[in-house]
């Protein structure tokens, strides 16, 4: 070894391990160049020193963007990015399948020893990635980002999301962590575990919890979205919330049975009471309003219960078709 080289940590390129950055993108054309600029220092191994004195190894990086059926020029920009820098790869789906499916596509096509999933809108700071890699190097398999603050967001949205997580936590047996989203690093083993779960109705947060493995959190500060608009409306979030509950818990079915059972018991007690009262005091016919109330109440409860059962039947129906989660159209300039 050259005596004058004090500080030579560069490994031969073929010994370097590979990190894939999986980035779902839906109508993100306007922000992708900014994303590229933000990622470049990381890709060039210029972000290896951590503020706490640790240093991560050098890696080969692969940026795998998943074009989730964007209606803007995202695909065009992806082609240009790839032409300029072959570390940028992309999969383009045949239509918009939703972020959950896009993430699975990314995991399927990623080739790295580990995968970092992040949003295309730079709300997941690139600065946190080296810290995640450091935890991975020290042996953790699933390093998830935990939001220190939630960024700019409406009061209602924050409230709803907090209430929802506590409900999901108590309804399912998975450990749902608040302020943890899809920003995370997965070891190859975790990637393969998640890939083996091919359910079409996906709730990735639950899947990441379900696979287990050793987990570690890394805190990050959510940035505000710079370009475009969030594609998660309240309606979409509501659907995702129902997905989360119904794909990881059968508690609603049990609630329906319990409510039905309690109502039946109450009705039976009332029946005994009525019979006894009629025997003792005769039968003064009255109570038409009460009758209607009970009728409506029971009718409502029944419809609710049928609705809940229907949610699950619907899910069985969808899964029983065994459709693929997504259809890939193009991978790195060639048709799939
Ligand atoms: N996204 C996607 N498919 C969709 C909707 C969103 O791939 O149908 C991507 C989007 O491009 C972004 C990430 O998912 O990279 C998060 O979306 P967004 O920023 O709209 O959601 P929010 O940050 O408001 O949760
Ligand atoms: Mg966003």
Coordinates of N, CA, C and O in Angstrom, one line a residue, residues 14-157:
X14 N -16.0 -3.5 -7.3 CA -16.8 -4.7 -7.3 C -17.1 -5.2 -5.9 O -18.0 -6.1 -5.7
X15 N -16.5 -4.7 -4.8 CA -16.8 -5.1 -3.5 C -17.8 -4.2 -2.8 O -18.3 -4.5 -1.8
X16 N -18.1 -3.1 -3.5 CA -19.1 -2.2 -3.0 C -20.5 -2.8 -3.0 O -20.8 -3.5 -3.9
X17 N -21.2 -2.5 -2.0 CA -22.6 -3.0 -2.0 C -23.5 -1.9 -2.6 O -23.1 -0.8 -2.8
X18 N -24.7 -2.4 -3.0 CA -25.5 -1.5 -3.8 C -26.8 -1.1 -3.0 O -27.4 -1.9 -2.3
X19 N -27.1 0.2 -3.0 CA -28.3 0.7 -2.4 C -29.3 1.2 -3.5 O -28.9 1.9 -4.3
X20 N -30.5 0.7 -3.4 CA -31.5 1.1 -4.4 C -32.4 2.1 -3.7 O -32.8 1.9 -2.6
X21 N -32.6 3.2 -4.4 CA -33.6 4.2 -3.9 C -34.9 4.0 -4.7 O -34.9 4.3 -5.9
X22 N -35.9 3.6 -4.1 CA -37.2 3.3 -4.8 C -38.1 4.5 -4.6 O -38.4 4.9 -3.5
X23 N -38.5 5.2 -5.7 CA -39.2 6.4 -5.6 C -40.5 6.4 -6.4 O -40.4 6.5 -7.7
X24 N -41.7 6.2 -5.9 CA -42.9 6.2 -6.7 C -43.2 7.7 -7.1 O -43.0 8.6 -6.3
X25 N -43.6 7.8 -8.3 CA -43.8 9.2 -8.8 C -45.1 9.2 -9.6 O -45.3 8.5 -10.6
X26 N -46.0 10.1 -9.2 CA -47.3 10.3 -9.9 C -47.4 11.8 -10.2 O -47.5 12.5 -9.3
X27 N -47.4 12.1 -11.5 CA -47.4 13.5 -11.9 C -46.4 14.4 -11.1 O -46.7 15.4 -10.5
X28 N -45.2 13.9 -11.2 CA -44.1 14.7 -10.5 C -43.1 15.3 -11.4 O -42.0 15.7 -11.0
X29 N -43.5 15.4 -12.7 CA -42.6 15.9 -13.7 C -41.9 17.2 -13.4 O -40.7 17.3 -13.6
X30 N -42.6 18.1 -12.7 CA -42.0 19.4 -12.4 C -41.0 19.3 -11.3 O -40.1 20.2 -11.2
X31 N -41.0 18.3 -10.5 CA -40.1 18.3 -9.3 C -38.9 17.3 -9.5 O -38.0 17.3 -8.6
X32 N -38.9 16.6 -10.6 CA -37.9 15.5 -10.7 C -36.5 16.0 -10.8 O -35.5 15.4 -10.3
X33 N -36.3 17.1 -11.5 CA -34.9 17.6 -11.6 C -34.4 18.1 -10.3 O -33.2 17.9 -9.9
X34 N -35.3 18.7 -9.5 CA -34.9 19.1 -8.2 C -34.6 17.9 -7.3 O -33.6 17.9 -6.6
X35 N -35.3 16.8 -7.5 CA -35.0 15.6 -6.8 C -33.7 15.1 -7.2 O -32.9 14.7 -6.4
X36 N -33.4 15.1 -8.5 CA -32.1 14.6 -9.0 C -31.0 15.4 -8.3 O -30.0 14.9 -7.8
X37 N -31.1 16.7 -8.3 CA -30.1 17.6 -7.7 C -29.9 17.3 -6.2 O -28.8 17.3 -5.7
X38 N -31.0 17.0 -5.5 CA -30.9 16.7 -4.1 C -30.2 15.4 -3.9 O -29.5 15.2 -2.9
X39 N -30.4 14.4 -4.8 CA -29.9 13.1 -4.6 C -28.4 13.0 -5.0 O -27.7 12.1 -4.5
X40 N -28.0 13.9 -5.9 CA -26.6 13.7 -6.5 C -25.5 13.6 -5.4 O -24.7 12.7 -5.6
X41 N -25.4 14.5 -4.4 CA -24.4 14.3 -3.4 C -24.3 12.9 -2.8 O -23.3 12.4 -2.6
X42 N -25.5 12.4 -2.5 CA -25.6 11.0 -2.0 C -25.1 10.0 -2.9 O -24.2 9.2 -2.6
X43 N -25.5 10.1 -4.2 CA -25.1 9.1 -5.2 C -23.6 9.2 -5.4 O -23.0 8.2 -5.8
X44 N -23.0 10.4 -5.3 CA -21.6 10.5 -5.5 C -20.8 10.2 -4.3 O -19.6 10.5 -4.2
X45 N -21.4 9.6 -3.3 CA -20.7 9.2 -2.0 C -20.1 10.4 -1.3 O -19.1 10.3 -0.7
X46 N -20.8 11.6 -1.5 CA -20.3 12.8 -0.8 C -21.0 13.1 0.5 O -20.9 14.1 1.0
X47 N -21.9 12.2 0.9 CA -22.6 12.4 2.1 C -22.3 11.3 3.1 O -23.2 10.9 3.9
X48 N -21.1 10.9 3.2 CA -20.8 9.7 4.0 C -20.6 10.1 5.5 O -20.7 9.2 6.3
X49 N -20.2 11.3 5.8 CA -19.9 11.7 7.1 C -21.2 12.1 7.8 O -22.0 12.9 7.3
X50 N -21.5 11.5 9.0 CA -22.7 11.8 9.7 C -22.3 12.9 10.8 O -21.2 13.0 11.2
X51 N -23.3 13.6 11.2 CA -23.0 14.7 12.2 C -22.5 14.1 13.5 O -21.8 14.8 14.3
X52 N -22.9 12.9 13.8 CA -22.4 12.3 15.1 C -21.1 11.7 15.0 O -20.7 10.9 15.9
X53 N -20.3 11.9 13.9 CA -19.0 11.4 13.8 C -18.9 10.1 13.1 O -17.8 9.7 12.7
X54 N -20.0 9.4 12.9 CA -19.9 8.1 12.2 C -19.7 8.4 10.7 O -20.0 9.5 10.2
X55 N -19.3 7.3 10.0 CA -19.1 7.5 8.6 C -19.6 6.2 7.9 O -19.3 5.1 8.4
X56 N -20.4 6.3 6.9 CA -20.9 5.1 6.2 C -19.9 4.8 5.1 O -19.1 5.6 4.6
X57 N -20.1 3.5 4.6 CA -19.2 3.1 3.5 C -19.6 3.7 2.2 O -20.6 4.4 2.1
X58 N -18.8 3.4 1.2 CA -19.1 3.9 -0.1 C -20.1 2.8 -0.8 O -19.9 1.6 -0.5
X59 N -21.0 3.3 -1.5 CA -22.0 2.4 -2.1 C -22.1 2.7 -3.6 O -21.9 3.8 -4.0
X60 N -22.6 1.7 -4.3 CA -23.1 2.0 -5.6 C -24.6 2.3 -5.4 O -25.3 1.6 -4.7
X61 N -25.0 3.3 -6.1 CA -26.4 3.7 -5.9 C -27.2 3.5 -7.2 O -26.7 3.6 -8.3
X62 N -28.5 3.1 -7.0 CA -29.4 2.9 -8.1 C -30.6 3.7 -7.7 O -31.2 3.5 -6.6
X63 N -31.1 4.6 -8.5 CA -32.3 5.3 -8.3 C -33.4 4.7 -9.1 O -33.3 4.8 -10.4
X64 N -34.3 4.1 -8.5 CA -35.4 3.4 -9.3 C -36.7 4.2 -9.2 O -37.3 4.1 -8.1
X65 N -37.0 5.0 -10.2 CA -38.2 5.7 -10.1 C -39.4 4.9 -10.7 O -39.2 4.2 -11.7
X66 N -40.5 4.9 -10.1 CA -41.6 4.2 -10.6 C -42.7 5.2 -11.1 O -43.3 5.9 -10.3
X67 N -42.8 5.2 -12.4 CA -43.8 6.1 -12.9 C -45.2 5.5 -12.8 O -45.5 4.5 -13.5
X68 N -46.0 6.0 -11.9 CA -47.3 5.3 -11.6 C -48.4 5.9 -12.5 O -49.3 6.6 -12.1
X69 N -48.2 5.7 -13.8 CA -49.3 6.2 -14.8 C -49.5 7.7 -14.7 O -50.6 8.1 -14.8
X70 N -48.4 8.4 -14.7 CA -48.6 9.9 -14.6 C -49.2 10.4 -15.9 O -49.0 9.9 -17.0
X71 N -49.9 11.5 -15.7 CA -50.6 12.2 -16.9 C -49.8 13.3 -17.4 O -50.1 14.0 -18.4
X72 N -48.7 13.7 -16.7 CA -47.9 14.8 -17.1 C -46.6 14.3 -17.8 O -46.6 13.2 -18.3
X73 N -45.6 15.0 -17.8 CA -44.4 14.6 -18.6 C -43.4 13.8 -17.8 O -42.2 13.7 -18.1
X74 N -43.9 13.2 -16.7 CA -42.9 12.4 -15.8 C -42.1 11.4 -16.6 O -40.9 11.4 -16.5
X75 N -42.8 10.6 -17.5 CA -42.1 9.6 -18.2 C -41.0 10.2 -19.1 O -39.8 9.7 -19.1
X76 N -41.3 11.3 -19.7 CA -40.3 12.0 -20.6 C -39.1 12.4 -19.8 O -37.9 12.2 -20.1
X77 N -39.4 13.0 -18.6 CA -38.3 13.4 -17.7 C -37.4 12.2 -17.3 O -36.2 12.3 -17.2
X78 N -38.1 11.1 -17.0 CA -37.4 9.9 -16.5 C -36.4 9.4 -17.6 O -35.3 9.1 -17.3
X79 N -36.9 9.5 -18.9 CA -36.1 9.1 -20.0 C -34.8 9.9 -20.1 O -33.7 9.4 -20.2
X80 N -35.1 11.3 -19.9 CA -33.9 12.2 -20.0 C -32.9 11.9 -18.8 O -31.7 11.9 -19.0
X81 N -33.5 11.7 -17.6 CA -32.6 11.5 -16.5 C -31.8 10.3 -16.7 O -30.5 10.3 -16.5
X82 N -32.4 9.2 -17.3 CA -31.6 8.0 -17.5 C -30.6 8.2 -18.6 O -29.5 7.6 -18.5
X83 N -30.9 8.9 -19.6 CA -30.0 9.1 -20.7 C -28.8 9.9 -20.2 O -27.6 9.6 -20.6
X84 N -29.0 10.8 -19.2 CA -27.9 11.6 -18.7 C -27.1 10.9 -17.7 O -25.9 11.1 -17.5
X85 N -27.7 9.9 -17.0 CA -27.0 9.3 -15.8 C -27.6 7.9 -15.7 O -28.7 7.7 -15.2
X86 N -26.9 6.8 -16.0 CA -27.4 5.5 -16.0 C -27.7 5.0 -14.6 O -28.3 3.9 -14.5
X87 N -27.3 5.7 -13.6 CA -27.7 5.3 -12.2 C -29.2 5.4 -12.0 O -29.7 4.9 -11.1
X88 N -29.8 6.3 -12.9 CA -31.2 6.4 -12.8 C -31.9 5.4 -13.6 O -31.7 5.3 -14.8
X89 N -32.7 4.6 -13.0 CA -33.5 3.6 -13.6 C -35.0 3.9 -13.5 O -35.3 4.7 -12.6
X90 N -35.8 3.3 -14.3 CA -37.2 3.6 -14.0 C -38.1 2.4 -14.5 O -37.7 1.7 -15.4
X91 N -39.2 2.2 -13.8 CA -40.2 1.3 -14.3 C -41.5 2.2 -14.5 O -41.8 3.1 -13.7
X92 N -42.1 2.0 -15.6 CA -43.3 2.7 -15.9 C -44.5 1.8 -15.9 O -44.5 0.8 -16.6
X93 N -45.5 2.1 -15.1 CA -46.7 1.2 -15.0 C -47.6 1.6 -16.1 O -47.6 2.7 -16.6
X94 N -48.5 0.6 -16.5 CA -49.3 0.8 -17.6 C -50.5 1.8 -17.4 O -51.1 2.3 -18.3
X95 N -50.7 2.1 -16.1 CA -51.7 3.1 -15.7 C -51.5 3.5 -14.3 O -50.5 2.9 -13.7
X96 N -52.3 4.3 -13.7 CA -52.1 4.7 -12.3 C -52.7 3.6 -11.4 O -53.9 3.3 -11.4
X97 N -51.8 2.9 -10.7 CA -52.2 1.8 -9.8 C -52.2 2.2 -8.3 O -52.6 1.4 -7.5
X98 N -51.8 3.4 -8.0 CA -51.7 3.9 -6.7 C -50.4 3.7 -6.0 O -49.6 2.8 -6.5
X99 N -50.1 4.4 -5.0 CA -48.7 4.4 -4.4 C -48.4 3.1 -3.9 O -47.2 2.6 -4.0
X100 N -49.3 2.4 -3.3 CA -49.0 1.1 -2.7 C -48.5 0.1 -3.7 O -47.5 -0.6 -3.5
X101 N -49.2 0.0 -4.9 CA -48.8 -0.8 -6.0 C -47.4 -0.4 -6.5 O -46.6 -1.2 -6.9
X102 N -47.3 0.9 -6.7 CA -46.0 1.5 -7.2 C -44.9 1.1 -6.4 O -43.8 0.8 -6.9
X103 N -45.1 1.1 -5.1 CA -44.0 0.7 -4.2 C -43.6 -0.7 -4.4 O -42.4 -1.1 -4.4
X104 N -44.6 -1.6 -4.5 CA -44.3 -3.0 -4.8 C -43.5 -3.2 -6.1 O -42.6 -4.0 -6.1
X105 N -44.0 -2.5 -7.1 CA -43.2 -2.5 -8.4 C -41.8 -2.2 -8.2 O -40.9 -2.8 -8.7
X106 N -41.6 -1.1 -7.4 CA -40.2 -0.7 -7.1 C -39.4 -1.7 -6.4 O -38.3 -2.0 -6.8
X107 N -40.0 -2.4 -5.4 CA -39.3 -3.5 -4.7 C -39.0 -4.6 -5.6 O -38.0 -5.3 -5.5
X108 N -39.9 -4.9 -6.6 CA -39.7 -6.0 -7.5 C -38.5 -5.8 -8.4 O -37.8 -6.7 -8.8
X109 N -38.4 -4.5 -8.9 CA -37.4 -4.2 -9.9 C -36.1 -3.7 -9.2 O -35.1 -3.6 -9.9
X110 N -36.0 -3.4 -7.9 CA -34.8 -3.0 -7.3 C -33.8 -4.1 -7.2 O -34.1 -5.2 -7.0
X111 N -32.5 -3.7 -7.4 CA -31.5 -4.8 -7.4 C -30.5 -4.7 -6.3 O -29.6 -5.5 -6.2
X112 N -30.7 -3.7 -5.4 CA -29.7 -3.4 -4.4 C -29.7 -4.4 -3.2 O -30.6 -5.2 -3.1
X113 N -28.6 -4.3 -2.4 CA -28.6 -5.1 -1.2 C -29.5 -4.6 -0.1 O -29.9 -5.3 0.8
X114 N -29.9 -3.3 -0.3 CA -31.0 -2.8 0.5 C -31.7 -1.8 -0.3 O -31.2 -1.3 -1.4
X115 N -32.9 -1.4 0.1 CA -33.8 -0.5 -0.6 C -34.2 0.6 0.3 O -34.6 0.3 1.4
X116 N -34.1 1.8 -0.2 CA -34.7 2.9 0.6 C -35.9 3.4 -0.2 O -35.8 3.8 -1.4
X117 N -37.1 3.5 0.4 CA -38.3 4.0 -0.2 C -38.5 5.4 0.2 O -38.4 5.7 1.4
X118 N -38.6 6.3 -0.8 CA -38.9 7.7 -0.4 C -39.8 8.3 -1.4 O -40.0 7.8 -2.5
X119 N -40.4 9.4 -1.0 CA -41.3 10.2 -1.9 C -40.6 11.0 -2.9 O -39.5 11.5 -2.6
X120 N -41.2 11.2 -4.1 CA -40.6 12.0 -5.1 C -40.6 13.5 -4.8 O -39.9 14.3 -5.4
X121 N -41.5 13.9 -3.9 CA -41.7 15.4 -3.7 C -40.7 16.0 -2.7 O -40.9 17.1 -2.2
X122 N -39.6 15.2 -2.3 CA -38.6 15.7 -1.4 C -39.2 16.0 0.0 O -38.6 16.7 0.8
X123 N -40.3 15.4 0.3 CA -40.8 15.5 1.7 C -40.0 14.6 2.6 O -40.0 14.8 3.8
X124 N -39.4 13.7 2.0 CA -38.5 12.8 2.8 C -37.0 13.2 2.6 O -36.5 13.0 1.5
X125 N -36.4 13.9 3.5 CA -35.1 14.5 3.3 C -34.0 13.5 3.0 O -33.9 12.5 3.6
X126 N -33.3 13.8 2.0 CA -32.1 13.0 1.5 C -31.1 12.9 2.7 O -30.4 11.8 2.8
X127 N -31.0 13.9 3.5 CA -30.0 13.9 4.6 C -30.2 12.8 5.6 O -29.3 12.4 6.3
X128 N -31.5 12.3 5.6 CA -31.7 11.2 6.6 C -31.2 9.9 6.1 O -31.1 8.9 6.9
X129 N -31.0 9.7 4.8 CA -30.7 8.4 4.2 C -29.4 7.9 4.7 O -29.3 6.7 5.1
X130 N -28.3 8.7 4.8 CA -27.0 8.2 5.4 C -27.2 7.7 6.8 O -26.6 6.7 7.2
X131 N -28.1 8.3 7.6 CA -28.3 7.9 8.9 C -29.0 6.5 8.9 O -28.7 5.7 9.7
X132 N -29.9 6.3 8.0 CA -30.6 5.0 7.9 C -29.6 4.0 7.5 O -29.6 2.9 8.0
X133 N -28.7 4.3 6.5 CA -27.7 3.3 6.1 C -26.8 3.0 7.2 O -26.4 1.8 7.4
X134 N -26.4 4.0 8.1 CA -25.6 3.7 9.2 C -26.2 2.7 10.1 O -25.6 1.7 10.6
X135 N -27.5 2.8 10.4 CA -28.2 1.8 11.2 C -28.3 0.4 10.6 O -28.1 -0.6 11.2
X136 N -28.4 0.4 9.2 CA -28.4 -0.8 8.5 C -27.1 -1.5 8.6 O -27.0 -2.7 8.9
X137 N -26.0 -0.7 8.5 CA -24.6 -1.2 8.6 C -24.4 -1.8 10.0 O -23.7 -2.8 10.2
X138 N -25.1 -1.2 11.0 CA -24.9 -1.8 12.4 C -25.8 -3.0 12.6 O -25.9 -3.4 13.8
X139 N -26.6 -3.4 11.6 CA -27.2 -4.7 11.8 C -28.8 -4.7 11.7 O -29.4 -5.7 11.8
X140 N -29.4 -3.5 11.7 CA -30.8 -3.5 11.6 C -31.3 -3.8 10.2 O -30.7 -3.4 9.2
X141 N -32.5 -4.5 10.1 CA -33.0 -4.9 8.8 C -34.0 -3.9 8.3 O -34.2 -3.8 7.1
X142 N -34.8 -3.2 9.2 CA -35.9 -2.4 8.8 C -35.7 -1.1 9.5 O -36.1 -1.0 10.7
X143 N -35.2 -0.1 8.8 CA -34.9 1.2 9.5 C -36.0 2.2 9.0 O -36.0 2.5 7.8
X144 N -36.9 2.6 9.8 CA -38.0 3.5 9.4 C -37.8 4.9 9.8 O -37.3 5.2 10.9
X145 N -38.3 5.8 9.0 CA -38.2 7.2 9.4 C -39.4 7.6 10.3 O -40.5 7.2 10.0
X146 N -39.1 8.3 11.3 CA -40.1 8.8 12.2 C -40.2 10.3 12.1 O -39.2 11.0 12.3
X147 N -41.3 10.9 11.7 CA -41.5 12.3 11.6 C -41.3 13.0 12.9 O -42.0 12.7 13.9
X148 N -40.4 14.0 13.0 CA -40.3 14.8 14.2 C -41.5 15.7 14.3 O -42.1 15.9 15.3
X149 N -41.8 16.4 13.2 CA -43.0 17.2 13.1 C -43.7 16.7 11.8 O -43.1 16.1 11.0
X150 N -45.0 17.1 11.7 CA -45.7 16.6 10.5 C -45.7 17.5 9.4 O -46.4 17.3 8.4
X151 N -45.0 18.6 9.5 CA -45.0 19.6 8.4 C -46.3 20.4 8.3 O -47.1 20.3 9.2
X152 N -46.5 21.1 7.2 CA -47.7 21.9 7.1 C -48.8 21.0 6.7 O -48.8 20.3 5.7
X153 N -49.8 21.0 7.5 CA -50.9 20.0 7.4 C -52.1 20.6 8.2 O -51.9 21.2 9.2
X154 N -53.3 20.3 7.7 CA -54.4 21.0 8.4 C -54.7 20.3 9.8 O -54.3 19.1 10.0
X155 N -55.3 21.0 10.7 CA -55.5 20.6 12.0 C -56.4 19.3 11.9 O -56.1 18.3 12.6
X156 N -57.4 19.4 11.1 CA -58.4 18.2 11.0 C -57.6 17.0 10.5 O -57.8 15.9 11.1
X157 N -56.8 17.1 9.5 CA -56.1 16.0 9.0 C -55.2 15.3 10.1 O -55.1 14.1 10.2

